[in-house]
Amino acid sequence: MSNWKNVNNWHWVNKNCLKWAQKYFTEQLVGLEAQRDGKKVSISKMVDCSGDVDLNQRKGKMVTIYDVALKLDWEGVLNDGTEVTGSISIPEIAHDTDSDDYFEISINDDNNAKQEIKQIIRKDLTPLLVKKFEGFSAAMIKENSEDVYIEASKLGTPAPPRVVHKETSSSTKFGTTSTSNAEPEKKAHVNTTTITDSIDFQTSAQELYETLMDTQRAMVWTRGPVKLTKEVGSQFELFGGNVTGQILELVPGQKIVQTWRLRSWPAGHYSKVTMTFEQGTESVDLKVEQTGVPVGEEELTRTNWSGYYWRAIKGAFGYGANF
């Protein structure tokens, strides 16, 4: 019997790792200490850890997506024994965050004498924090991968394939055409439903349109090769072929219409996705309507859009820290 969770690790699976991250940062950061010229400072408390932390598996590949804000308390001692306390805020720890922009340092009961300890924090303590941040992604995979990835030895014997029409095996291949002269059979009927969404991005409609349709930009937020062109009638392929479809209509900065399917859907079945861009004064509201989603696939489809599209785009291009 095959493993019911995720046969051959083919489907997209994700785990919310925020609670794990809160524990990880508390254990790794509290107690870090730096000293210089008789002065000492150390992290005394994890005050807050919030945001999005997800471990994802697709086609056997582990991917981390995170956008975290931290607040830490610190305590220090000056040469004359004066005790100093304060906090360090890190508004965004993300894949694309520059370490020079990480830290906002404050001092309680601030005065000129206490200011000198800021230099120790910035030059000696924060590099220690950065080192811990650099190991965050690898630690997340190491400690959480068993929940989203199944070892080959534990997969068991694959379940018998569903009975499908003979021609469907070629119809799932991207960019191929059947050369058979046989009379095509009718596709099996699929019960479908419609899902909608509205997402706010801190950018312009034109920039978001380019992010979704430009090949080089798409390679950034999908973290892999893509097949994508800005041509009506062209086919596209994302995430190693797990998402495929055809471009039906393009209005730059205003509208994208495409067919869209997950590889795991019934062979040959496509939904229709309509994206409309509503430009505001400081952001753009993306309206999404997807018709033809197979009944029972609604939640997985929403999760995939949220994690692999919207959150990944915001994390990669900074179109909004909180999502």
CSV table of C-alpha atoms in Angstrom, one decimal:
chain,number,residue,atom,x,y,z
A,1,MET,CA,0.0,0.0,0.0
A,2,SER,CA,1.3,3.4,-0.9
A,3,ASN,CA,1.9,6.2,1.7
A,4,TRP,CA,-1.4,8.1,1.7
A,5,LYS,CA,0.2,11.4,2.7
A,6,ASN,CA,2.1,12.2,-0.5
A,7,VAL,CA,2.7,9.5,-3.0
A,8,ASN,CA,6.3,9.8,-4.4
A,9,ASN,CA,6.6,13.3,-2.7
A,10,TRP,CA,4.9,14.6,-5.8
A,11,HIS,CA,2.3,17.0,-4.3
A,12,TRP,CA,3.1,20.4,-2.8
A,13,VAL,CA,3.2,20.1,1.0
A,14,ASN,CA,3.9,22.8,3.5
A,15,LYS,CA,4.3,23.1,7.3
A,16,ASN,CA,3.8,26.3,9.3
A,17,CYS,CA,7.0,26.5,11.4
A,18,LEU,CA,6.4,29.7,13.3
A,19,LYS,CA,6.2,28.1,16.7
A,20,TRP,CA,9.4,26.2,15.9
A,21,ALA,CA,11.1,29.4,14.8
A,22,GLN,CA,10.1,31.1,18.1
A,23,LYS,CA,11.7,28.3,20.1
A,24,TYR,CA,14.8,28.3,17.7
A,25,PHE,CA,15.5,32.0,18.0
A,26,THR,CA,15.0,31.9,21.8
A,27,GLU,CA,17.5,29.1,22.2
A,28,GLN,CA,20.0,30.5,19.7
A,29,LEU,CA,19.9,34.2,20.5
A,30,VAL,CA,19.3,34.6,24.2
A,31,GLY,CA,22.7,34.6,26.0
A,32,LEU,CA,24.8,35.7,23.0
A,33,GLU,CA,27.4,38.1,24.5
A,34,ALA,CA,30.0,40.5,23.2
A,35,GLN,CA,32.8,42.4,25.1
A,36,ARG,CA,35.1,45.2,24.3
A,37,ASP,CA,37.4,47.5,26.3
A,38,GLY,CA,35.8,46.4,29.6
A,39,LYS,CA,32.3,46.8,28.4
A,40,LYS,CA,29.9,43.9,28.1
A,41,VAL,CA,26.5,43.4,26.4
A,42,SER,CA,24.3,40.3,25.9
A,43,ILE,CA,20.8,39.3,24.7
A,44,SER,CA,18.6,38.8,27.7
A,45,LYS,CA,15.2,38.0,26.3
A,46,MET,CA,13.2,37.2,23.2
A,47,VAL,CA,10.3,39.6,23.4
A,48,ASP,CA,8.5,38.9,20.1
A,49,CYS,CA,8.9,36.6,17.0
A,50,SER,CA,6.1,37.1,14.5
A,51,GLY,CA,5.5,36.7,10.7
A,52,ASP,CA,5.4,33.8,8.2
A,53,VAL,CA,7.7,30.8,8.5
A,54,ASP,CA,6.9,27.9,6.1
A,55,LEU,CA,8.7,24.8,5.1
A,56,ASN,CA,7.6,23.5,1.7
A,57,GLN,CA,8.2,20.4,-0.3
A,58,ARG,CA,7.6,20.1,-4.0
A,59,LYS,CA,8.7,17.2,-6.2
A,60,GLY,CA,11.1,16.1,-3.5
A,61,LYS,CA,12.8,19.5,-3.1
A,62,MET,CA,12.7,21.3,0.2
A,63,VAL,CA,12.1,25.1,0.1
A,64,THR,CA,11.9,27.5,3.0
A,65,ILE,CA,9.8,30.7,2.8
A,66,TYR,CA,10.0,33.0,5.7
A,67,ASP,CA,9.5,36.7,6.6
A,68,VAL,CA,10.0,37.2,10.3
A,69,ALA,CA,10.2,40.2,12.6
A,70,LEU,CA,12.0,39.9,15.9
A,71,LYS,CA,12.3,42.1,19.1
A,72,LEU,CA,15.0,41.3,21.6
A,73,ASP,CA,15.9,42.8,25.0
A,74,TRP,CA,19.6,43.3,25.8
A,75,GLU,CA,21.5,44.2,29.0
A,76,GLY,CA,25.0,45.6,29.4
A,77,VAL,CA,27.6,46.9,31.8
A,78,LEU,CA,29.9,49.9,31.2
A,79,ASN,CA,33.5,50.3,32.5
A,80,ASP,CA,32.3,52.0,35.7
A,81,GLY,CA,29.8,49.3,36.5
A,82,THR,CA,26.8,51.2,35.2
A,83,GLU,CA,24.1,48.9,34.1
A,84,VAL,CA,22.4,49.6,30.7
A,85,THR,CA,19.4,48.0,29.1
A,86,GLY,CA,17.6,48.3,25.8
A,87,SER,CA,16.1,46.5,22.9
A,88,ILE,CA,16.9,45.4,19.4
A,89,SER,CA,14.2,45.3,16.7
A,90,ILE,CA,14.7,43.4,13.5
A,91,PRO,CA,11.7,44.4,11.3
A,92,GLU,CA,12.4,41.8,8.6
A,93,ILE,CA,14.5,38.7,8.4
A,94,ALA,CA,13.9,37.4,4.9
A,95,HIS,CA,15.8,35.6,2.1
A,96,ASP,CA,16.6,38.9,0.5
A,97,THR,CA,17.3,41.2,3.5
A,98,ASP,CA,20.6,43.0,3.6
A,99,SER,CA,22.4,42.4,6.9
A,100,ASP,CA,23.3,46.1,7.1
A,101,ASP,CA,19.6,46.9,7.4
A,102,TYR,CA,18.7,44.4,10.0
A,103,PHE,CA,18.9,46.2,13.3
A,104,GLU,CA,17.1,49.1,15.2
A,105,ILE,CA,18.9,49.6,18.5
A,106,SER,CA,17.4,51.5,21.4
A,107,ILE,CA,18.6,52.3,24.9
A,108,ASN,CA,16.4,52.6,28.0
A,109,ASP,CA,17.0,55.9,30.1
A,110,ASP,CA,19.3,57.0,27.4
A,111,ASN,CA,22.1,59.5,28.0
A,112,ASN,CA,25.4,60.4,26.4
A,113,ALA,CA,27.4,58.1,28.7
A,114,LYS,CA,25.4,55.1,27.7
A,115,GLN,CA,25.6,55.8,23.9
A,116,GLU,CA,29.0,54.2,23.6
A,117,ILE,CA,27.6,50.7,24.2
A,118,LYS,CA,25.7,51.0,20.9
A,119,GLN,CA,29.0,50.6,19.0
A,120,ILE,CA,29.7,47.3,20.8
A,121,ILE,CA,26.2,46.1,19.9
A,122,ARG,CA,26.5,47.1,16.3
A,123,LYS,CA,30.1,46.0,15.7
A,124,ASP,CA,30.4,43.0,17.9
A,125,LEU,CA,27.0,41.6,19.0
A,126,THR,CA,25.0,42.0,15.8
A,127,PRO,CA,27.5,39.9,13.7
A,128,LEU,CA,26.8,37.1,16.1
A,129,LEU,CA,23.1,37.5,15.4
A,130,VAL,CA,23.6,37.5,11.7
A,131,LYS,CA,25.5,34.2,11.9
A,132,LYS,CA,22.5,32.6,13.7
A,133,PHE,CA,20.2,34.0,11.0
A,134,GLU,CA,22.3,32.5,8.3
A,135,GLY,CA,21.8,29.0,9.7
A,136,PHE,CA,18.1,29.4,10.1
A,137,SER,CA,17.0,28.0,6.8
A,138,ALA,CA,19.2,24.9,7.1
A,139,ALA,CA,18.1,24.2,10.6
A,140,MET,CA,14.4,24.5,9.6
A,141,ILE,CA,14.8,21.9,7.0
A,142,LYS,CA,16.8,19.6,9.2
A,143,GLU,CA,14.4,19.7,12.1
A,144,ASN,CA,11.1,19.8,10.3
A,145,SER,CA,11.6,17.9,7.0
A,146,GLU,CA,10.1,14.6,8.3
A,147,ASP,CA,6.7,16.3,8.4
A,148,VAL,CA,6.6,17.2,4.7
A,149,TYR,CA,9.0,14.7,3.0
A,150,ILE,CA,8.8,11.0,3.0
A,151,GLU,CA,11.9,8.9,2.6
A,152,ALA,CA,11.8,6.6,-0.4
A,153,SER,CA,12.1,3.5,1.9
A,154,LYS,CA,8.9,4.5,3.6
A,155,LEU,CA,6.8,5.2,0.6
A,156,GLY,CA,5.7,1.6,0.2
A,157,THR,CA,4.3,0.1,-3.0
A,158,PRO,CA,2.6,2.7,-5.2
A,159,ALA,CA,-1.2,2.4,-5.5
A,160,PRO,CA,-2.5,1.1,-8.8
A,161,PRO,CA,-3.1,4.1,-11.2
A,162,ARG,CA,-6.5,5.3,-11.9
A,163,VAL,CA,-8.2,4.0,-15.1
A,164,VAL,CA,-7.8,6.8,-17.6
A,165,HIS,CA,-8.3,7.1,-21.4
A,166,LYS,CA,-5.4,6.0,-23.5
A,167,GLU,CA,-4.7,9.4,-24.9
A,168,THR,CA,-4.3,11.2,-21.5
A,169,SER,CA,-0.7,10.2,-21.0
A,170,SER,CA,0.5,12.4,-23.8
A,171,SER,CA,-1.9,15.3,-22.9
A,172,THR,CA,-0.1,15.9,-19.6
A,173,LYS,CA,3.3,16.5,-21.3
A,174,PHE,CA,4.1,20.2,-21.7
A,175,GLY,CA,4.5,21.4,-25.3
A,176,THR,CA,3.9,18.0,-26.9
A,177,THR,CA,1.4,17.0,-29.5
A,178,SER,CA,0.0,13.5,-30.0
A,179,THR,CA,0.7,12.0,-33.4
A,180,SER,CA,-1.8,9.2,-33.0
A,181,ASN,CA,-4.5,8.9,-35.7
A,182,ALA,CA,-6.9,7.2,-33.3
A,183,GLU,CA,-10.2,8.9,-32.7
A,184,PRO,CA,-9.9,11.0,-29.5
A,185,GLU,CA,-12.1,9.9,-26.6
A,186,LYS,CA,-14.2,12.2,-24.5
A,187,LYS,CA,-12.6,13.5,-21.3
A,188,ALA,CA,-14.0,12.3,-18.0
A,189,HIS,CA,-16.4,14.7,-16.4
A,190,VAL,CA,-14.9,16.7,-13.5
A,191,ASN,CA,-17.1,18.5,-10.9
A,192,THR,CA,-15.7,22.0,-10.4
A,193,THR,CA,-16.1,25.1,-8.3
A,194,THR,CA,-14.8,28.7,-8.3
A,195,ILE,CA,-12.4,30.4,-5.8
A,196,THR,CA,-11.6,34.1,-5.5
A,197,ASP,CA,-9.0,36.1,-3.6
A,198,SER,CA,-7.9,39.7,-3.2
A,199,ILE,CA,-4.2,40.5,-2.3
A,200,ASP,CA,-2.6,43.8,-1.6
A,201,PHE,CA,0.9,44.5,-2.9
A,202,GLN,CA,3.0,47.6,-1.9
A,203,THR,CA,4.0,48.4,-5.5
A,204,SER,CA,2.5,49.6,-8.7
A,205,ALA,CA,0.1,47.6,-11.0
A,206,GLN,CA,2.7,47.7,-13.8
A,207,GLU,CA,5.5,46.4,-11.5
A,208,LEU,CA,3.3,43.6,-10.3
A,209,TYR,CA,2.3,42.7,-13.8
A,210,GLU,CA,6.0,42.5,-14.9
A,211,THR,CA,6.8,40.4,-11.8
A,212,LEU,CA,4.1,37.9,-12.8
A,213,MET,CA,4.9,37.9,-16.6
A,214,ASP,CA,8.6,38.6,-17.0
A,215,THR,CA,10.7,35.4,-17.3
A,216,GLN,CA,13.7,36.7,-15.3
A,217,ARG,CA,11.5,38.0,-12.4
A,218,ALA,CA,9.5,34.8,-12.3
A,219,MET,CA,12.7,32.8,-12.0
A,220,VAL,CA,13.4,34.7,-8.8
A,221,TRP,CA,10.1,34.1,-7.0
A,222,THR,CA,9.7,30.6,-8.2
A,223,ARG,CA,13.4,29.9,-7.4
A,224,GLY,CA,13.9,27.8,-10.5
A,225,PRO,CA,13.7,27.7,-14.3
A,226,VAL,CA,10.4,28.8,-15.9
A,227,LYS,CA,8.8,28.7,-19.4
A,228,LEU,CA,7.0,31.9,-19.8
A,229,THR,CA,6.5,34.6,-22.5
A,230,LYS,CA,4.3,37.7,-22.8
A,231,GLU,CA,2.4,36.3,-25.8
A,232,VAL,CA,-1.3,35.5,-26.0
A,233,GLY,CA,-1.6,31.9,-27.0
A,234,SER,CA,1.7,30.8,-25.5
A,235,GLN,CA,2.1,28.1,-22.9
A,236,PHE,CA,3.8,28.5,-19.6
A,237,GLU,CA,5.4,26.1,-17.1
A,238,LEU,CA,6.3,26.8,-13.5
A,239,PHE,CA,7.7,24.9,-10.5
A,240,GLY,CA,9.2,22.1,-12.5
A,241,GLY,CA,6.0,21.5,-14.5
A,242,ASN,CA,3.8,21.2,-11.4
A,243,VAL,CA,1.9,24.3,-12.8
A,244,THR,CA,1.2,24.6,-16.5
A,245,GLY,CA,-1.3,26.5,-18.7
A,246,GLN,CA,-1.8,28.9,-21.6
A,247,ILE,CA,-2.0,32.7,-21.8
A,248,LEU,CA,-5.4,33.8,-23.1
A,249,GLU,CA,-5.4,37.5,-22.6
A,250,LEU,CA,-2.9,40.2,-21.6
A,251,VAL,CA,-3.5,43.9,-20.8
A,252,PRO,CA,-0.2,45.3,-19.3
A,253,GLY,CA,-0.7,46.6,-15.8
A,254,GLN,CA,-4.4,45.7,-15.9
A,255,LYS,CA,-5.3,42.1,-16.6
A,256,ILE,CA,-4.0,38.6,-17.1
A,257,VAL,CA,-6.2,35.7,-18.2
A,258,GLN,CA,-4.8,32.2,-18.4
A,259,THR,CA,-5.7,28.5,-18.2
A,260,TRP,CA,-4.0,26.9,-15.2
A,261,ARG,CA,-3.7,23.4,-13.8
A,262,LEU,CA,-1.8,21.4,-11.2
A,263,ARG,CA,0.0,18.3,-12.5
A,264,SER,CA,-2.0,16.2,-9.9
A,265,TRP,CA,-5.4,17.2,-11.4
A,266,PRO,CA,-7.3,14.9,-13.7
A,267,ALA,CA,-5.3,14.6,-17.0
A,268,GLY,CA,-6.2,17.3,-19.5
A,269,HIS,CA,-8.3,19.4,-17.1
A,270,TYR,CA,-7.6,23.1,-16.8
A,271,SER,CA,-9.1,25.9,-14.8
A,272,LYS,CA,-9.4,29.5,-15.9
A,273,VAL,CA,-7.6,32.2,-13.9
A,274,THR,CA,-8.5,35.9,-14.3
A,275,MET,CA,-6.2,38.4,-12.5
A,276,THR,CA,-7.3,42.1,-12.5
A,277,PHE,CA,-5.1,44.9,-11.1
A,278,GLU,CA,-6.7,47.8,-9.2
A,279,GLN,CA,-4.2,50.6,-8.7
A,280,GLY,CA,-4.5,52.5,-5.4
A,281,THR,CA,-2.6,55.5,-4.2
A,282,GLU,CA,0.2,53.5,-2.5
A,283,SER,CA,-0.5,49.9,-3.5
A,284,VAL,CA,-2.2,47.7,-6.0
A,285,ASP,CA,-5.1,45.3,-5.2
A,286,LEU,CA,-4.9,42.1,-7.2
A,287,LYS,CA,-8.2,40.4,-7.7
A,288,VAL,CA,-8.1,36.8,-8.6
A,289,GLU,CA,-11.0,34.6,-9.9
A,290,GLN,CA,-10.3,31.0,-10.7
A,291,THR,CA,-13.1,28.9,-12.3
A,292,GLY,CA,-13.0,25.2,-13.0
A,293,VAL,CA,-11.2,24.1,-9.8
A,294,PRO,CA,-11.9,20.4,-9.2
A,295,VAL,CA,-14.1,19.9,-6.2
A,296,GLY,CA,-12.0,18.8,-3.3
A,297,GLU,CA,-8.9,20.7,-4.5
A,298,GLU,CA,-10.0,24.2,-3.3
A,299,GLU,CA,-7.9,24.3,-0.1
A,300,LEU,CA,-4.8,23.0,-1.7
A,301,THR,CA,-5.1,25.4,-4.6
A,302,ARG,CA,-5.6,28.4,-2.3
A,303,THR,CA,-2.6,27.3,-0.2
A,304,ASN,CA,-0.4,27.0,-3.3
A,305,TRP,CA,-1.4,30.4,-4.5
A,306,SER,CA,-0.7,31.9,-1.1
A,307,GLY,CA,2.6,30.3,-0.4
A,308,TYR,CA,4.2,29.8,-3.8
A,309,TYR,CA,2.9,32.9,-5.5
A,310,TRP,CA,1.9,35.8,-3.2
A,311,ARG,CA,4.1,35.2,-0.2
A,312,ALA,CA,7.1,34.3,-2.4
A,313,ILE,CA,6.7,37.4,-4.5
A,314,LYS,CA,6.4,39.6,-1.4
A,315,GLY,CA,9.5,38.0,0.1
A,316,ALA,CA,11.5,38.2,-3.1
A,317,PHE,CA,10.7,41.8,-4.1
A,318,GLY,CA,9.6,43.5,-0.8
A,319,TYR,CA,6.1,44.2,-1.9
A,320,GLY,CA,4.8,44.0,1.7
A,321,ALA,CA,6.5,42.5,4.8
A,322,ASN,CA,3.3,41.2,6.4
A,323,PHE,CA,1.1,38.7,4.6
